[in-house]
Coordinates of C-alpha atoms and ligand atoms in Angstrom, one line a residue:
X1 CA 0.1 0.0 0.1
X2 CA 1.2 3.5 -0.9
X3 CA 1.4 5.7 2.3
X4 CA 0.4 8.8 0.1
X5 CA -2.1 9.1 -2.8
X6 CA -2.3 12.1 -5.3
X7 CA -5.9 13.2 -5.3
X8 CA -6.7 16.2 -7.4
X9 CA -3.2 17.2 -7.2
X10 CA -3.1 17.1 -3.4
X11 CA -0.9 14.7 -1.4
X12 CA -3.2 12.7 1.0
X13 CA -1.9 10.1 3.6
X14 CA -3.8 6.8 3.5
X15 CA -2.7 5.7 7.0
X16 CA -4.4 6.3 10.2
X17 CA -3.4 9.1 12.4
X18 CA -2.9 7.8 16.1
X19 CA -1.1 9.4 18.9
X20 CA 0.5 11.8 16.6
X21 CA 2.0 9.2 14.3
X22 CA 0.8 7.7 11.0
X23 CA 0.0 3.9 11.4
X24 CA -0.5 1.6 8.6
X25 CA -3.0 -1.6 8.7
X26 CA -2.2 -5.1 7.4
X27 CA -5.3 -4.7 5.1
X28 CA -6.7 -1.8 3.0
X29 CA -10.0 -0.8 1.4
X30 CA -10.3 0.8 -2.1
X31 CA -11.8 4.3 -2.0
X32 CA -13.1 5.4 -5.4
X33 CA -14.4 8.7 -6.7
X34 CA -18.1 9.0 -7.4
X35 CA -17.5 11.2 -10.5
X36 CA -16.2 8.2 -12.7
X37 CA -15.8 5.3 -10.4
X38 CA -12.1 5.6 -10.5
X39 CA -10.2 4.0 -7.7
X40 CA -8.5 6.7 -6.0
X41 CA -6.2 4.7 -3.8
X42 CA -6.1 2.1 -1.0
X43 CA -6.8 3.3 2.5
X44 CA -5.6 1.6 5.7
X45 CA -8.5 -0.7 6.9
X46 CA -8.7 -0.5 10.8
X47 CA -10.3 -3.1 12.9
X48 CA -10.4 -3.7 16.8
X49 CA -6.6 -3.2 17.3
X50 CA -6.5 0.2 15.7
X51 CA -9.6 1.2 17.8
X52 CA -7.8 0.3 20.9
X53 CA -4.7 2.0 20.0
X54 CA -6.6 5.1 19.1
X55 CA -8.8 5.2 22.1
X56 CA -5.6 4.5 24.2
X57 CA -4.0 7.5 22.6
X58 CA -7.1 9.5 23.4
X59 CA -7.0 8.5 27.0
X60 CA -3.4 9.2 27.4
X61 CA -3.6 12.8 25.9
X62 CA -6.7 13.6 27.8
X63 CA -5.3 15.0 31.2
X64 CA -2.9 17.3 29.4
X65 CA -5.4 18.7 27.0
X66 CA -7.9 19.0 29.8
X67 CA -5.6 21.0 31.9
X68 CA -4.7 23.2 29.0
X69 CA -6.2 26.6 29.6
X70 CA -9.3 27.8 27.7
X71 CA -7.4 30.5 26.1
X72 CA -4.7 28.2 24.7
X73 CA -7.1 25.7 23.4
X74 CA -9.1 28.4 21.7
X75 CA -5.7 29.7 20.2
X76 CA -5.0 26.3 18.7
X77 CA -8.6 25.9 17.5
X78 CA -8.2 29.3 15.7
X79 CA -4.8 27.9 14.2
X80 CA -6.7 25.0 13.0
X81 CA -9.2 27.4 11.3
X82 CA -6.2 29.2 9.8
X83 CA -4.8 26.1 8.4
X84 CA -8.1 25.0 6.8
X85 CA -8.3 28.5 5.1
X86 CA -4.7 28.3 4.1
X87 CA -5.5 24.9 2.5
X88 CA -9.2 25.6 1.5
X89 CA -8.5 24.9 -2.3
X90 CA -6.9 21.6 -1.6
X91 CA -9.5 20.6 0.8
X92 CA -12.2 21.5 -1.7
X93 CA -11.0 19.6 -4.6
X94 CA -10.2 16.5 -2.6
X95 CA -13.6 16.5 -0.9
X96 CA -15.3 16.9 -4.6
X97 CA -13.2 14.2 -5.9
X98 CA -14.0 11.8 -2.9
X99 CA -17.8 12.4 -2.5
X100 CA -19.0 14.1 -5.8
X101 CA -20.6 17.2 -4.0
X102 CA -20.1 20.6 -6.0
X103 CA -16.5 22.1 -6.1
X104 CA -18.1 25.4 -6.3
X105 CA -20.0 24.9 -3.1
X106 CA -17.1 23.4 -1.2
X107 CA -14.9 26.3 -2.1
X108 CA -17.4 29.0 -1.4
X109 CA -19.6 27.7 1.2
X110 CA -18.6 24.3 3.0
X111 CA -14.9 24.8 3.4
X112 CA -15.3 28.4 4.8
X113 CA -17.7 26.9 7.3
X114 CA -15.3 24.2 8.3
X115 CA -12.9 26.8 9.3
X116 CA -15.8 28.9 10.9
X117 CA -16.7 25.6 13.1
X118 CA -13.4 26.0 14.7
X119 CA -13.7 29.6 15.4
X120 CA -17.0 29.6 16.5
X121 CA -16.7 26.9 19.0
X122 CA -13.2 28.5 20.1
X123 CA -14.9 31.8 20.8
X124 CA -18.0 30.3 22.4
X125 CA -15.7 28.4 25.0
X126 CA -14.4 31.7 26.1
X127 CA -18.0 33.0 26.6
X128 CA -19.2 30.0 28.3
X129 CA -20.3 30.3 31.8
X130 CA -22.7 30.2 34.5
X131 CA -23.8 32.8 37.0
X132 CA -22.8 31.7 40.4
X133 CA -25.8 31.5 42.8
X134 CA -26.6 31.5 46.3
X135 CA -28.2 28.9 48.7
X136 CA -28.6 29.8 52.3
X137 CA -25.5 31.8 52.1
X138 CA -23.6 28.9 50.2
X139 CA -22.0 29.7 46.6
X140 CA -22.9 27.4 44.1
X141 CA -20.4 27.4 41.0
X142 CA -21.0 25.2 38.0
X143 CA -18.2 24.2 35.8
X144 CA -17.9 22.7 32.4
X145 CA -15.4 19.8 33.1
X146 CA -14.3 18.0 29.9
X147 CA -15.8 14.4 29.7
X148 CA -12.8 12.5 28.3
X149 CA -12.1 10.5 24.9
X150 CA -14.9 11.0 22.5
X151 CA -15.8 8.9 19.5
X152 CA -17.1 10.8 16.7
X153 CA -18.5 8.7 13.6
X154 CA -19.4 10.5 10.7
X155 CA -21.2 10.0 7.1
X156 CA -20.0 10.5 3.4
X157 CA -22.5 13.3 2.5
X158 CA -20.7 16.3 3.9
X159 CA -17.6 14.7 5.2
X160 CA -15.4 17.5 6.7
X161 CA -18.5 19.9 7.5
X162 CA -20.2 17.1 9.5
X163 CA -16.9 15.9 11.1
X164 CA -15.7 19.3 12.3
X165 CA -19.3 20.1 13.5
X166 CA -18.4 17.4 16.1
X167 CA -14.5 17.8 16.4
X168 CA -14.5 21.6 17.1
X169 CA -16.8 21.4 20.2
X170 CA -15.2 18.2 21.5
X171 CA -11.8 19.7 21.5
X172 CA -13.0 23.2 22.6
X173 CA -14.4 21.3 25.8
X174 CA -11.1 19.9 26.6
X175 CA -11.8 16.5 25.3
X176 CA -9.7 14.1 23.2
X177 CA -11.1 12.8 20.0
X178 CA -11.0 9.5 17.8
X179 CA -12.7 10.3 14.6
X180 CA -13.9 7.5 12.2
X181 CA -14.9 9.0 8.9
X182 CA -17.0 7.0 6.4
X183 CA -15.5 4.5 4.2
X184 CA -16.9 6.2 1.0
X185 CA -15.2 9.4 1.7
X186 CA -12.2 9.2 4.1
X187 CA -9.8 11.7 2.6
X188 CA -10.5 15.1 4.0
X189 CA -10.3 13.6 7.6
X190 CA -6.8 12.8 6.9
X191 CA -5.9 16.1 5.9
X192 CA -7.5 17.6 8.9
X193 CA -5.0 15.3 11.1
X194 CA -2.3 17.0 9.3
X195 CA -3.7 20.5 9.5
X196 CA -4.2 20.1 13.3
X197 CA -0.6 18.9 13.9
X198 CA 0.5 21.9 12.0
X199 CA -1.5 24.2 14.1
X200 CA 0.1 22.6 17.3
X201 CA -2.5 20.3 18.5
X202 CA -0.6 18.0 20.9
X203 CA -0.1 14.3 19.7
X204 CA -3.2 12.1 20.7
X205 CA -5.6 14.8 21.2
X206 CA -7.1 14.1 17.7
X207 CA -6.9 10.6 16.3
X208 CA -8.1 9.5 13.0
X209 CA -9.0 5.8 12.2
X210 CA -10.3 4.7 9.1
X211 CA -12.2 1.7 7.9
X212 CA -15.7 -0.1 7.6
X213 CA -17.9 0.7 10.3
X214 CA -18.8 -3.1 10.7
X215 CA -15.2 -3.8 11.3
X216 CA -13.9 -1.1 13.6
X217 CA -17.3 0.3 14.9
X218 CA -18.1 -1.9 17.9
X219 CA -14.6 -1.8 19.3
X220 CA -14.8 1.9 19.3
X221 CA -18.5 2.2 20.6
X222 CA -18.1 -0.3 23.3
X223 CA -14.9 0.8 24.7
X224 CA -15.1 1.5 28.4
X225 CA -12.7 4.4 28.2
X226 CA -14.9 6.4 25.7
X227 CA -17.0 9.0 27.3
X228 CA -19.1 10.3 24.6
X229 CA -20.1 9.0 21.2
X230 CA -21.6 11.3 18.5
X231 CA -22.9 9.7 15.2
X232 CA -24.3 11.3 12.3
X233 CA -25.7 8.7 9.9
X234 CA -28.5 6.2 9.2
X235 CA -31.2 4.9 11.7
X236 CA -30.3 1.2 11.6
X237 CA -26.4 1.9 12.1
X238 CA -27.5 4.4 15.1
X239 CA -29.4 1.6 16.6
X240 CA -26.5 -0.9 16.6
X241 CA -24.3 1.8 17.9
X242 CA -26.9 2.4 20.8
X243 CA -26.7 -1.3 21.5
X244 CA -23.1 -1.5 21.7
X245 CA -22.7 1.8 23.8
X246 CA -25.3 0.2 26.2
X247 CA -22.3 -1.8 27.7
X248 CA -20.9 1.3 29.5
X249 CA -24.2 3.6 29.2
X250 CA -21.8 5.9 27.1
X251 CA -23.8 9.0 26.3
X252 CA -24.8 9.3 22.9
X253 CA -25.7 12.2 20.5
X254 CA -27.4 11.1 17.2
X255 CA -28.2 13.1 14.3
X256 CA -29.9 10.7 11.7
X257 CA -32.1 10.8 8.7
X258 CA -35.2 12.8 7.8
X259 CA -38.4 12.7 5.4
X260 CA -38.8 16.3 5.8
X261 CA -41.9 18.1 4.2
X262 CA -42.2 21.3 1.9
X263 CA -45.6 22.8 2.8
X264 CA -47.1 25.0 0.3
X265 CA -50.0 27.0 0.7
X266 CA -52.1 28.6 -1.8
X267 CA -51.4 32.1 -0.4
X268 CA -47.5 31.5 -1.0
X269 CA -45.2 33.2 -3.4
X270 CA -45.1 30.3 -6.0
X271 CA -41.9 31.3 -7.5
X272 CA -40.1 31.1 -4.0
X273 CA -41.9 27.9 -3.3
X274 CA -40.4 26.6 -6.5
X275 CA -36.9 28.0 -6.0
X276 CA -36.9 26.1 -2.7
X277 CA -38.5 23.0 -4.0
X278 CA -35.6 22.8 -6.7
X279 CA -32.8 23.3 -4.0
X280 CA -34.0 19.8 -2.7
X281 CA -31.9 18.4 -5.4
X282 CA -28.7 19.9 -4.0
X283 CA -25.8 17.4 -3.2
X284 CA -27.8 15.1 -5.5
X285 CA -30.4 14.7 -2.8
X286 CA -27.8 13.4 -0.3
X287 CA -28.9 15.7 2.5
X288 CA -30.5 14.8 5.7
X289 CA -32.4 18.0 6.0
X290 CA -33.7 18.0 2.4
X291 CA -37.4 18.5 2.3
X292 CA -38.2 15.4 0.0
X293 CA -42.0 15.5 0.5
X294 CA -43.7 18.4 -1.3
X295 CA -47.3 19.1 0.4
X296 CA -49.0 21.5 -1.9
X297 CA -52.4 23.0 -1.5
X298 CA -54.8 21.5 -4.2
X299 CA -55.7 24.6 -5.7
X300 CA -52.2 25.5 -6.7
X301 CA -50.8 22.2 -7.0
X302 CA -51.0 22.1 -10.9
X303 CA -49.5 25.5 -11.3
X304 CA -46.7 24.7 -8.7
X305 CA -45.9 21.3 -10.6
X306 CA -45.7 23.1 -14.0
X307 CA -43.2 25.7 -12.7
X308 CA -41.4 23.2 -11.0
X309 CA -40.8 21.0 -14.0
X310 CA -39.9 23.9 -16.0
X311 CA -37.2 25.0 -13.5
X312 CA -35.8 21.6 -12.8
X313 CA -35.4 21.1 -16.5
X314 CA -32.8 23.9 -16.5
X315 CA -30.6 22.2 -13.8
X316 CA -27.4 20.9 -15.2
X317 CA -26.3 17.6 -14.2
X318 CA -22.7 16.4 -14.5
X319 CA -19.2 16.7 -13.4
X320 CA -19.1 18.4 -10.0
X321 CA -15.8 20.2 -10.7
X322 CA -17.5 22.3 -13.4
X323 CA -18.7 25.7 -12.4
X324 CA -21.9 25.4 -14.4
X325 CA -23.0 22.1 -12.8
X326 CA -26.0 22.1 -10.3
X327 CA -26.3 18.2 -9.7
X328 CA -23.3 16.0 -9.3
X329 CA -23.2 12.3 -9.0
X330 CA -24.5 9.8 -6.2
X331 CA -21.9 8.6 -4.0
X332 CA -21.4 5.0 -5.0
X333 CA -23.0 2.6 -7.4
X334 CA -24.6 0.8 -4.3
X335 CA -26.2 3.9 -3.5
X336 CA -27.7 4.4 -6.9
X337 CA -29.0 0.7 -6.7
X338 CA -30.9 1.6 -3.5
X339 CA -32.3 4.9 -4.9
X340 CA -33.5 3.1 -7.9
X341 CA -35.0 0.4 -6.0
X342 CA -36.9 2.9 -4.1
X343 CA -38.2 4.5 -7.2
X344 CA -39.2 1.1 -9.2
X345 CA -41.1 -0.2 -6.3
X346 CA -42.9 3.2 -6.0
X347 CA -43.9 2.9 -9.5
X348 CA -45.0 -0.8 -9.2
X349 CA -47.1 0.6 -6.3
X350 CA -48.9 3.1 -8.6
X351 CA -46.8 6.2 -8.3
X352 CA -46.6 8.5 -11.4
X353 CA -43.3 9.6 -12.7
X354 CA -43.4 13.4 -13.4
X355 CA -39.6 13.8 -14.2
X356 CA -36.7 11.5 -14.1
X357 CA -37.4 8.1 -12.7
X358 CA -34.3 6.3 -13.8
X359 CA -30.3 6.4 -13.6
X360 CA -28.7 8.5 -16.3
X361 CA -25.6 6.2 -16.1
X362 CA -23.5 4.2 -13.6
X363 CA -22.9 7.6 -11.5
X364 CA -25.8 9.7 -12.0
X365 CA -29.4 9.4 -11.1
X366 CA -32.0 11.7 -13.1
X367 CA -33.6 14.3 -10.8
X368 CA -36.9 12.6 -9.9
X369 CA -40.5 13.6 -9.0
X370 CA -43.1 11.3 -8.3
X371 CA -47.0 11.9 -7.7
X372 CA -50.0 9.5 -6.8
X373 CA -48.2 8.4 -4.0
X374 CA -50.0 6.9 -0.8
X375 CA -49.2 8.3 2.6
X376 CA -48.4 4.9 4.1
X377 CA -46.2 3.9 1.1
X378 CA -42.5 3.4 1.5
X379 CA -41.4 6.1 -0.8
X380 CA -43.3 8.7 1.4
X381 CA -42.2 6.9 4.7
X382 CA -38.7 6.3 4.1
X383 CA -35.6 8.3 3.5
X384 CA -34.3 7.6 -0.2
X385 CA -31.1 9.7 0.3
X386 CA -30.9 10.6 -3.6
X387 CA -32.6 13.1 -6.0
X388 CA -36.0 11.8 -5.5
X389 CA -39.0 13.9 -4.3
X390 CA -42.6 13.2 -3.9
X391 CA -45.7 15.5 -4.3
X392 CA -49.0 15.2 -2.5
X393 CA -51.8 17.7 -2.4
X394 CA -53.9 18.9 0.7
X395 CA -57.1 20.7 1.0
X396 CA -56.8 22.3 4.5
X397 CA -54.4 23.4 7.0
X398 CA -55.4 20.4 9.3
X399 CA -54.7 18.0 6.6
X400 CA -51.2 19.7 5.6
X401 CA -50.1 19.4 9.4
X402 CA -51.3 15.8 9.6
X403 CA -49.4 14.7 6.4
X404 CA -46.3 16.8 7.6
X405 CA -46.0 15.0 10.9
X406 CA -47.2 11.4 9.7
X407 CA -43.6 9.8 9.2
X408 CA -41.3 8.3 11.9
X409 CA -39.0 11.3 11.5
X410 CA -39.0 14.7 12.7
X411 CA -35.6 16.5 11.6
X412 CA -36.8 19.7 9.6
X413 CA -39.9 21.1 7.9
X414 CA -40.2 23.9 5.4
X415 CA -43.3 26.0 4.9
X416 CA -44.1 28.6 2.3
X417 CA -47.0 30.8 2.9
X418 CA -47.7 34.7 2.7
X419 CA -49.9 34.6 5.8
X420 CA -47.6 35.2 9.1
X421 CA -50.4 34.0 11.4
X422 CA -50.7 30.6 9.4
X423 CA -47.0 30.3 9.9
X424 CA -47.2 30.6 13.5
X425 CA -50.1 28.2 13.7
X426 CA -48.7 25.5 11.7
X427 CA -45.2 25.8 13.0
X428 CA -46.6 25.3 16.5
X429 CA -47.9 21.9 15.5
X430 CA -45.0 20.7 13.5
X431 CA -42.8 17.9 14.9
X432 CA -39.3 19.3 13.7
X433 CA -36.1 20.2 15.0
X434 CA -35.9 23.0 12.7
X435 CA -38.7 24.8 10.9
X436 CA -37.7 27.3 7.9
X437 CA -40.5 29.7 7.0
X438 CA -40.1 31.1 3.4
X439 CA -36.6 30.0 3.4
X440 CA -34.4 27.0 3.5
X441 CA -31.0 25.8 5.0
X442 CA -30.2 29.0 6.8
X443 CA -28.2 27.8 9.5
X444 CA -26.4 29.5 12.5
X445 CA -24.1 27.6 14.7
X446 CA -25.8 29.3 17.8
X447 CA -29.1 27.5 17.0
X448 CA -29.8 23.9 18.5
X449 CA -29.5 21.5 15.6
X450 CA -31.2 17.9 15.6
X451 CA -34.2 15.9 15.2
X452 CA -37.2 14.5 16.9
X453 CA -38.4 10.9 16.9
X454 CA -36.2 8.5 14.7
X455 CA -34.2 11.8 13.2
X456 CA -32.0 11.9 16.5
X457 CA -31.3 12.2 20.1
X458 CA -30.0 15.3 21.5
X459 CA -29.0 18.7 19.8
X460 CA -25.7 20.4 18.5
X461 CA -24.7 23.8 18.3
X462 CA -23.8 26.8 20.6
X463 CA -24.2 25.8 24.3
X464 CA -25.9 22.7 23.3
X465 CA -22.7 21.2 22.1
X466 CA -21.0 22.1 25.3
X467 CA -23.8 20.5 27.2
X468 CA -23.3 17.2 25.5
X469 CA -19.3 17.2 25.4
X470 CA -18.9 18.3 29.1
X471 CA -19.6 16.8 32.5
X472 CA -21.3 19.7 34.3
X473 CA -20.3 19.9 37.9
X474 CA -21.7 22.0 40.6
X475 CA -19.5 22.9 43.5
X476 CA -21.4 24.3 46.8
X477 CA -19.0 26.2 49.0
X478 CA -20.1 26.9 52.7
X479 CA -20.8 30.6 53.7
X480 CA -17.7 30.7 56.0
X481 CA -15.4 29.1 53.4
X482 CA -13.4 26.6 54.9
X483 CA -14.7 25.9 58.3
X484 CA -14.5 22.3 59.3
X485 CA -18.1 22.4 60.9
X486 CA -21.1 21.7 59.0
X487 CA -23.1 24.8 59.2
Ligands
ADP501 P1 -24.9 4.8 5.3 O1 -25.8 3.6 5.3 O2 -25.5 5.9 4.7 O3 -23.6 4.5 4.6 P2 -24.1 4.7 7.8 O4 -25.0 5.1 8.9 O5 -24.0 3.1 7.8 O6 -24.7 5.4 6.6 O7 -22.7 5.3 8.1 C1 -22.4 6.4 8.7 C2 -21.1 6.1 9.4 O8 -21.4 5.0 10.4 C3 -19.7 5.7 8.7 O9 -18.8 6.3 9.1 C4 -19.9 4.1 9.0 O10 -18.5 3.5 8.7 C5 -20.3 4.0 10.2 N1 -20.8 2.8 10.8 C6 -21.4 1.8 10.0 N2 -21.7 0.8 10.6 C7 -21.2 1.2 11.9 C8 -21.2 0.2 13.3 N3 -21.6 -0.8 13.4 N4 -20.6 1.0 14.4 C9 -20.2 2.3 14.4 N5 -20.1 2.9 13.1 C10 -20.7 2.3 11.9

């Protein structure tokens, strides 16, 4: 196995990063590009041994990092952000080559946000506090103690963005980290390890191990020295992780899938509604937050559909490195098979294909809209994670709310209406971690992010992230300070 591969002109180390050293494995797995299916290289394939070594390194580094002052931790996180900005172009091209999402969005949106993740949590750490308060003359002081080694397991649809969303607050809080990126897009995590080391993060504070979840996952998530597990991915994997974490009752944060609705009322600005609807094809539909179920008021459904089809027809699908491309490839041939299975079963079930409905080739799935779908059908109830949307109609606000809430998920909801009172009424009844009114995908790290029901457990963002990554301690001191007598 070559220790380094060249991807988009950038050298990427294919080995794990454990205790401040590059470590190879006896076995490897092939990582290929969704753009053309070409193998990019052989990646070190970790198992239980590598998991043990990484957790041991994180455990050994913990006391030192936990004792590092907040100011110094924040300084190093800012230095990591500087490194991300310096290597932004390299990170963007490697990520695009590895996961197929648009280069222009990696350059202009995603990678600047990766740097921001570090800056934000560094700054938030310095503000983090709690007013001391008094109980019968005793002082209560709440401190945010670091929890210990954290295992962070991340998916392939937005690899570095979602990883750093966890890595940054975990490190800021004074914890050490074992990051396990997804096997379909492991490369930018390796670059992050380089950047963090260059920024002065001590050895063992951040460790990166690669491999198949089924081979390395259990050893990480059942490890008794691990104090937190944060996972973003699918519901079945989350259940396995929860089962494995149960051995030690390790606290879990889970950010899972969704089947979010886009509610379009007759009083909506239809152009806006269509703009937001077409956005749901972003990242080839591989977005947990995507509003994949259009619920449109009957009286405007025909007009909405007409305008949607016209607008969707203008989207360019192709190489994600081209500036003009709107929709790139799907991550892996297996994912395309899965997507197509959903569509073919829906059609067999009576769904009507408005647009798309098939693969374009081995890497790309045609943007698809299906109607005549039953509420209890698989295509309405299950997450596809591809460019496949459904459209249903409703005739009253109550029906809209009922349909919107009638899945096992509760990640997000988007509504488009010209009536502020309706927006307030409907929002209050929706089960969703995030509701967007007349907008989509506006996100602020200060806000709590996460899902209800099967969409997740817990919230990330701002103080919520520190709630998760810290062991809160309340210290009560007697009125006369250091008396031996109990007052
Ligand atoms: P998908 O099915 O969309 O690929 P997964 O939820 O399986 O999503 O994958 C998300 C992450 O979870 C990946 O990093 C993957 O390697 C990891 N993973 C898969 N199975 C396990 C497991 N049993 N334990 C821990 N992590 C796992």
